[in-house]
Amino acid sequence: MAFLSIFRNFVADMDYTLNCNGKLIDLHTPQVMGILNVTPDSFYTESRKQSEQEIISRTRQILQEGGTIIDVGGCSTRPGAACASEVEEMERLRFALAVVRREAPDAVVSVDTFRPDVARMVVEEFGVDIINDVSEGADGKMFRMVSRLGVPYILMSVQPTIREMLLGFAREVDELRSYGQKDIILDPGFGFGKTLEQNYEVMSQIEQLAIMGLPVLVGISRKSMIYKLLGCEPAGALNGTTVLNTVALRKGASILRVHDVREAVECVTIVKSLALSV
C-alpha cells in the first residue's frame, strides 16, 4: 500500500514500556485492563458497580484474576446513552477512586473520560496513571491537558477504515508530540463510528497499525459487533469476545480492555505460549 510510506517517520525502536507515575509496565507481554464502570447505564448490566462494596469487590476481582490495569469510567459512552454532566461524572469518579485507592493503593489505574477537566481532576487528586480518551481529542484541549499532566494517553479513533485511521492517527500523534506527550497508546475504537461490517474489516487489518510504532489497545468486550452478529445479548457474548481477543493478540495488540479478566488473562497465556513455540 503506497500511502503507508508517509508514516515511516513514526516507526521507531519502541521498547513498549509505559511509565505510569514511576510504575513501569512492560508491554512485550500483553496486559489486561479490567473495566470498572461506576455508571447506572453501561451497556453490559453486570459491569455497573456503584456501591462502595461493589467497587471493592470489583477492584479485588480484577487484580486477583490477573488484571494489571483498572479502568474506571464515570460516564457511559454507549450509543444512545444520556451523557452525565461534568459535575456528575466528577462526583462518581471521586467516590469510586477514593475506594479503589484505599483498597489497592499501588494498582495502576486509568480513567475513561473525554473531558479535559475531569482528566486533570483525577490525576491531580487521585494520582490516576493513564487517561483513556474516547473523544479523539478533536479540539486539542485534551491533548494539551494530558501532555501537561505527563501521564500515558490512550488515543481512540472513530474512523471506519484502517487507511483513514492511520491518516488520523498520524496527524494526532504528531500534534501530541508537539506538546511533549511521551507515552501514547492507540485504540482503533471498535463500536465507535463504524458499522458492524466495518468493525470486522478493521479487526482483519489491525496489524497494519504496527507501522505507527506504538502499542495498540483493543476493547471489544461483549460489544454489539459480537452480540448482534451472533444474535444474542451482551450477557451471551463472552465466547465471541474471547475469539476476537485471540485474533487481536495474534495481530499484535498490547492491551486488552475487558469485562472478563480471568478469561482474557488465560487468552494472553495461551497466545504467548503459541508464539514461543513457533
XYZ file of C-alpha atoms in Angstrom:
278
model
C 0.000 0.000 0.000
C 1.805 3.074 -1.294
C 0.115 5.560 1.057
C 1.782 3.881 4.055
C 5.124 5.392 3.076
C 4.091 8.745 4.610
C 4.109 7.153 8.069
C 7.694 5.927 8.029
C 8.857 8.768 10.272
C 6.741 7.336 13.118
C 8.422 3.936 13.089
C 10.977 3.598 15.884
C 12.570 1.008 18.127
C 9.823 1.085 20.748
C 10.572 -0.734 23.980
C 6.846 -0.929 24.825
C 7.346 0.099 28.421
C 4.816 2.566 29.819
C 5.826 4.878 32.648
C 2.790 5.147 34.890
C 3.784 7.554 37.652
C 7.039 5.658 38.070
C 5.435 2.214 37.748
C 6.814 0.581 34.599
C 4.566 -1.680 32.535
C 6.331 -3.887 30.000
C 4.049 -4.364 27.015
C 6.140 -7.067 25.384
C 3.761 -9.287 27.329
C 0.208 -8.111 26.563
C -1.594 -6.649 29.565
C -5.216 -6.977 30.638
C -7.189 -3.886 31.643
C -10.271 -4.645 33.733
C -13.344 -2.438 33.369
C -14.916 -0.866 36.469
C -17.968 1.173 35.488
C -19.479 3.430 38.152
C -22.426 4.355 35.964
C -26.059 3.261 36.139
C -26.401 2.774 32.374
C -23.412 0.961 30.882
C -24.468 -1.369 28.066
C -23.418 -4.506 29.974
C -25.529 -4.648 33.126
C -23.063 -6.788 35.079
C -20.345 -4.133 34.699
C -22.269 -1.498 36.662
C -20.691 -1.058 40.121
C -21.966 1.866 42.178
C -21.907 0.986 45.864
C -18.728 1.013 47.926
C -18.843 -2.760 48.422
C -19.400 -3.377 44.702
C -16.377 -1.215 43.859
C -14.242 -3.015 46.454
C -15.307 -6.414 45.140
C -14.658 -5.479 41.525
C -11.250 -3.980 42.339
C -10.227 -7.168 44.135
C -11.595 -9.337 41.339
C -9.648 -7.525 38.603
C -6.369 -7.832 40.490
C -6.914 -11.390 41.752
C -7.755 -12.597 38.243
C -4.533 -11.162 36.835
C -5.525 -7.746 35.541
C -2.729 -5.183 35.665
C -4.761 -2.022 34.964
C -8.109 -0.939 36.434
C -10.083 1.264 34.034
C -12.663 3.363 35.870
C -15.487 5.044 33.968
C -17.983 7.577 35.311
C -19.896 8.444 32.142
C -21.392 5.875 29.786
C -20.386 6.216 26.133
C -22.717 3.561 24.763
C -24.787 4.656 21.731
C -27.957 6.447 22.814
C -26.905 6.845 26.433
C -27.741 10.094 28.212
C -24.475 11.909 28.860
C -23.809 12.631 32.519
C -22.876 16.217 33.300
C -19.256 17.015 34.070
C -20.146 17.629 37.718
C -21.924 14.272 37.967
C -19.034 12.450 36.278
C -16.577 14.021 38.712
C -18.716 13.084 41.719
C -18.934 9.456 40.589
C -15.200 9.272 39.957
C -14.241 10.927 43.247
C -16.328 8.377 45.123
C -15.013 5.396 43.158
C -11.357 6.402 43.021
C -11.227 7.043 46.759
C -12.404 3.458 47.274
C -10.038 1.990 44.669
C -7.030 3.876 46.024
C -7.837 2.797 49.582
C -8.352 -0.827 48.551
C -5.404 -1.088 46.130
C -3.063 1.888 46.616
C -0.364 0.509 44.310
C -2.641 -0.511 41.442
C -2.247 1.063 38.008
C -5.476 2.978 37.414
C -6.783 4.514 34.214
C -9.851 6.705 33.856
C -12.170 6.576 30.868
C -13.188 10.172 30.122
C -13.487 12.601 27.224
C -13.360 15.773 29.369
C -10.038 17.589 29.943
C -11.058 18.983 33.338
C -12.074 15.527 34.519
C -8.682 14.224 33.395
C -6.975 16.969 35.373
C -9.021 16.271 38.487
C -8.408 12.502 38.577
C -4.661 12.864 38.024
C -4.130 15.735 40.442
C -6.438 14.467 43.207
C -6.006 10.685 42.920
C -2.761 10.145 41.026
C -4.505 8.332 38.181
C -1.873 6.732 35.965
C -3.474 6.691 32.481
C -6.125 8.727 30.677
C -8.324 6.669 28.360
C -9.995 9.137 25.987
C -12.912 8.375 23.650
C -13.212 11.907 22.281
C -10.411 11.544 19.701
C -9.029 14.842 21.050
C -10.583 16.702 18.130
C -10.292 20.208 19.566
C -6.801 19.746 21.020
C -7.853 20.586 24.594
C -7.424 17.034 25.837
C -4.112 16.725 24.001
C -2.741 19.774 25.765
C -4.118 18.638 29.123
C -2.662 15.111 29.138
C 0.664 16.408 27.871
C 0.773 18.854 30.778
C -0.226 16.133 33.236
C 2.523 13.838 31.938
C 0.569 10.561 32.024
C 0.205 7.894 29.315
C -2.672 8.626 26.947
C -4.990 6.267 25.080
C -5.904 7.848 21.751
C -9.040 6.449 20.146
C -10.152 6.617 16.521
C -13.725 6.813 15.243
C -12.570 6.355 11.646
C -14.254 3.461 9.796
C -11.257 2.112 7.847
C -7.640 1.334 8.605
C -6.487 3.782 5.934
C -8.473 6.698 7.407
C -7.478 5.607 10.885
C -3.775 5.729 10.046
C -4.113 9.129 8.426
C -5.908 10.448 11.508
C -3.507 8.835 13.962
C -0.544 10.292 12.082
C -1.878 13.836 12.440
C -2.911 13.367 16.057
C 0.313 11.703 17.194
C 2.270 14.490 15.515
C 0.181 17.068 17.422
C 0.600 15.222 20.719
C 4.358 15.005 20.209
C 4.437 18.758 19.554
C 3.012 19.257 23.065
C 5.628 16.930 24.548
C 3.434 13.869 25.107
C 5.561 10.760 25.630
C 3.507 7.585 26.087
C 0.705 7.146 23.535
C -1.465 4.041 23.114
C -3.634 3.634 20.017
C -7.225 2.399 20.263
C -8.974 1.514 16.957
C -12.308 2.375 18.590
C -14.361 -0.727 17.939
C -18.030 0.224 18.134
C -17.390 3.933 17.560
C -18.229 5.439 14.150
C -18.244 2.055 12.441
C -20.868 -0.289 11.062
C -20.827 -3.918 12.138
C -19.081 -4.842 8.885
C -16.514 -2.071 9.236
C -15.636 -3.240 12.755
C -14.684 -6.645 11.348
C -12.814 -5.118 8.414
C -10.734 -3.078 10.878
C -10.076 -6.167 13.013
C -8.960 -8.111 9.944
C -6.339 -5.438 9.164
C -5.417 -4.239 12.636
C -1.813 -5.428 12.347
C -1.223 -2.502 9.968
C -1.332 -0.146 12.961
C 2.097 -1.511 13.891
C 3.600 0.888 11.364
C 2.976 3.671 13.896
C 5.462 2.103 16.289
C 3.036 2.491 19.198
C 1.200 -0.037 21.395
C -2.390 -0.881 20.483
C -5.301 -1.337 22.890
C -8.269 -3.440 21.789
C -11.602 -3.033 23.555
C -14.243 -5.318 22.049
C -15.512 -6.901 25.266
C -19.143 -8.021 24.843
C -19.782 -5.213 22.314
C -22.573 -5.095 19.742
C -20.232 -6.171 16.935
C -20.275 -9.539 18.718
C -23.760 -9.939 20.110
C -25.556 -8.530 17.063
C -23.627 -10.834 14.743
C -24.354 -13.844 16.949
C -27.979 -12.925 17.672
C -27.602 -12.741 21.443
C -27.333 -10.174 24.240
C -24.163 -8.818 25.898
C -24.514 -11.475 28.614
C -24.058 -14.176 25.973
C -21.093 -12.604 24.201
C -18.177 -13.948 26.271
C -17.211 -16.693 23.828
C -17.211 -14.258 20.910
C -15.162 -11.822 22.968
C -12.526 -14.465 23.633
C -12.324 -15.364 19.950
C -11.747 -11.730 18.944
C -9.299 -11.134 21.795
C -7.301 -14.078 20.476
C -7.340 -12.623 16.960
C -6.276 -9.218 18.301
C -3.370 -10.685 20.259
C -2.171 -12.642 17.242
C -2.246 -9.383 15.293
C -0.133 -7.506 17.818
C -2.474 -5.993 20.448
C -0.602 -4.919 23.588
C -3.571 -4.299 25.908
C -6.978 -5.964 26.117
C -9.713 -3.889 27.778
C -12.261 -6.363 29.134
C -15.101 -7.129 31.498
C -13.977 -10.752 31.956
C -10.435 -10.546 33.281
C -9.653 -14.189 34.033
C -10.682 -15.317 30.571
C -8.588 -12.586 28.927
C -5.522 -13.427 31.045
C -5.887 -17.075 30.019
C -6.123 -15.932 26.412
C -2.857 -13.998 26.750
C -1.133 -17.012 28.336
C -2.174 -19.365 25.537
C -1.345 -16.978 22.691
C 2.053 -16.208 24.241
C 2.773 -19.958 24.505
C 1.882 -20.378 20.846
C 4.247 -17.576 19.890
C 7.096 -19.084 21.902
C 6.614 -22.483 20.244
C 6.914 -21.169 16.682
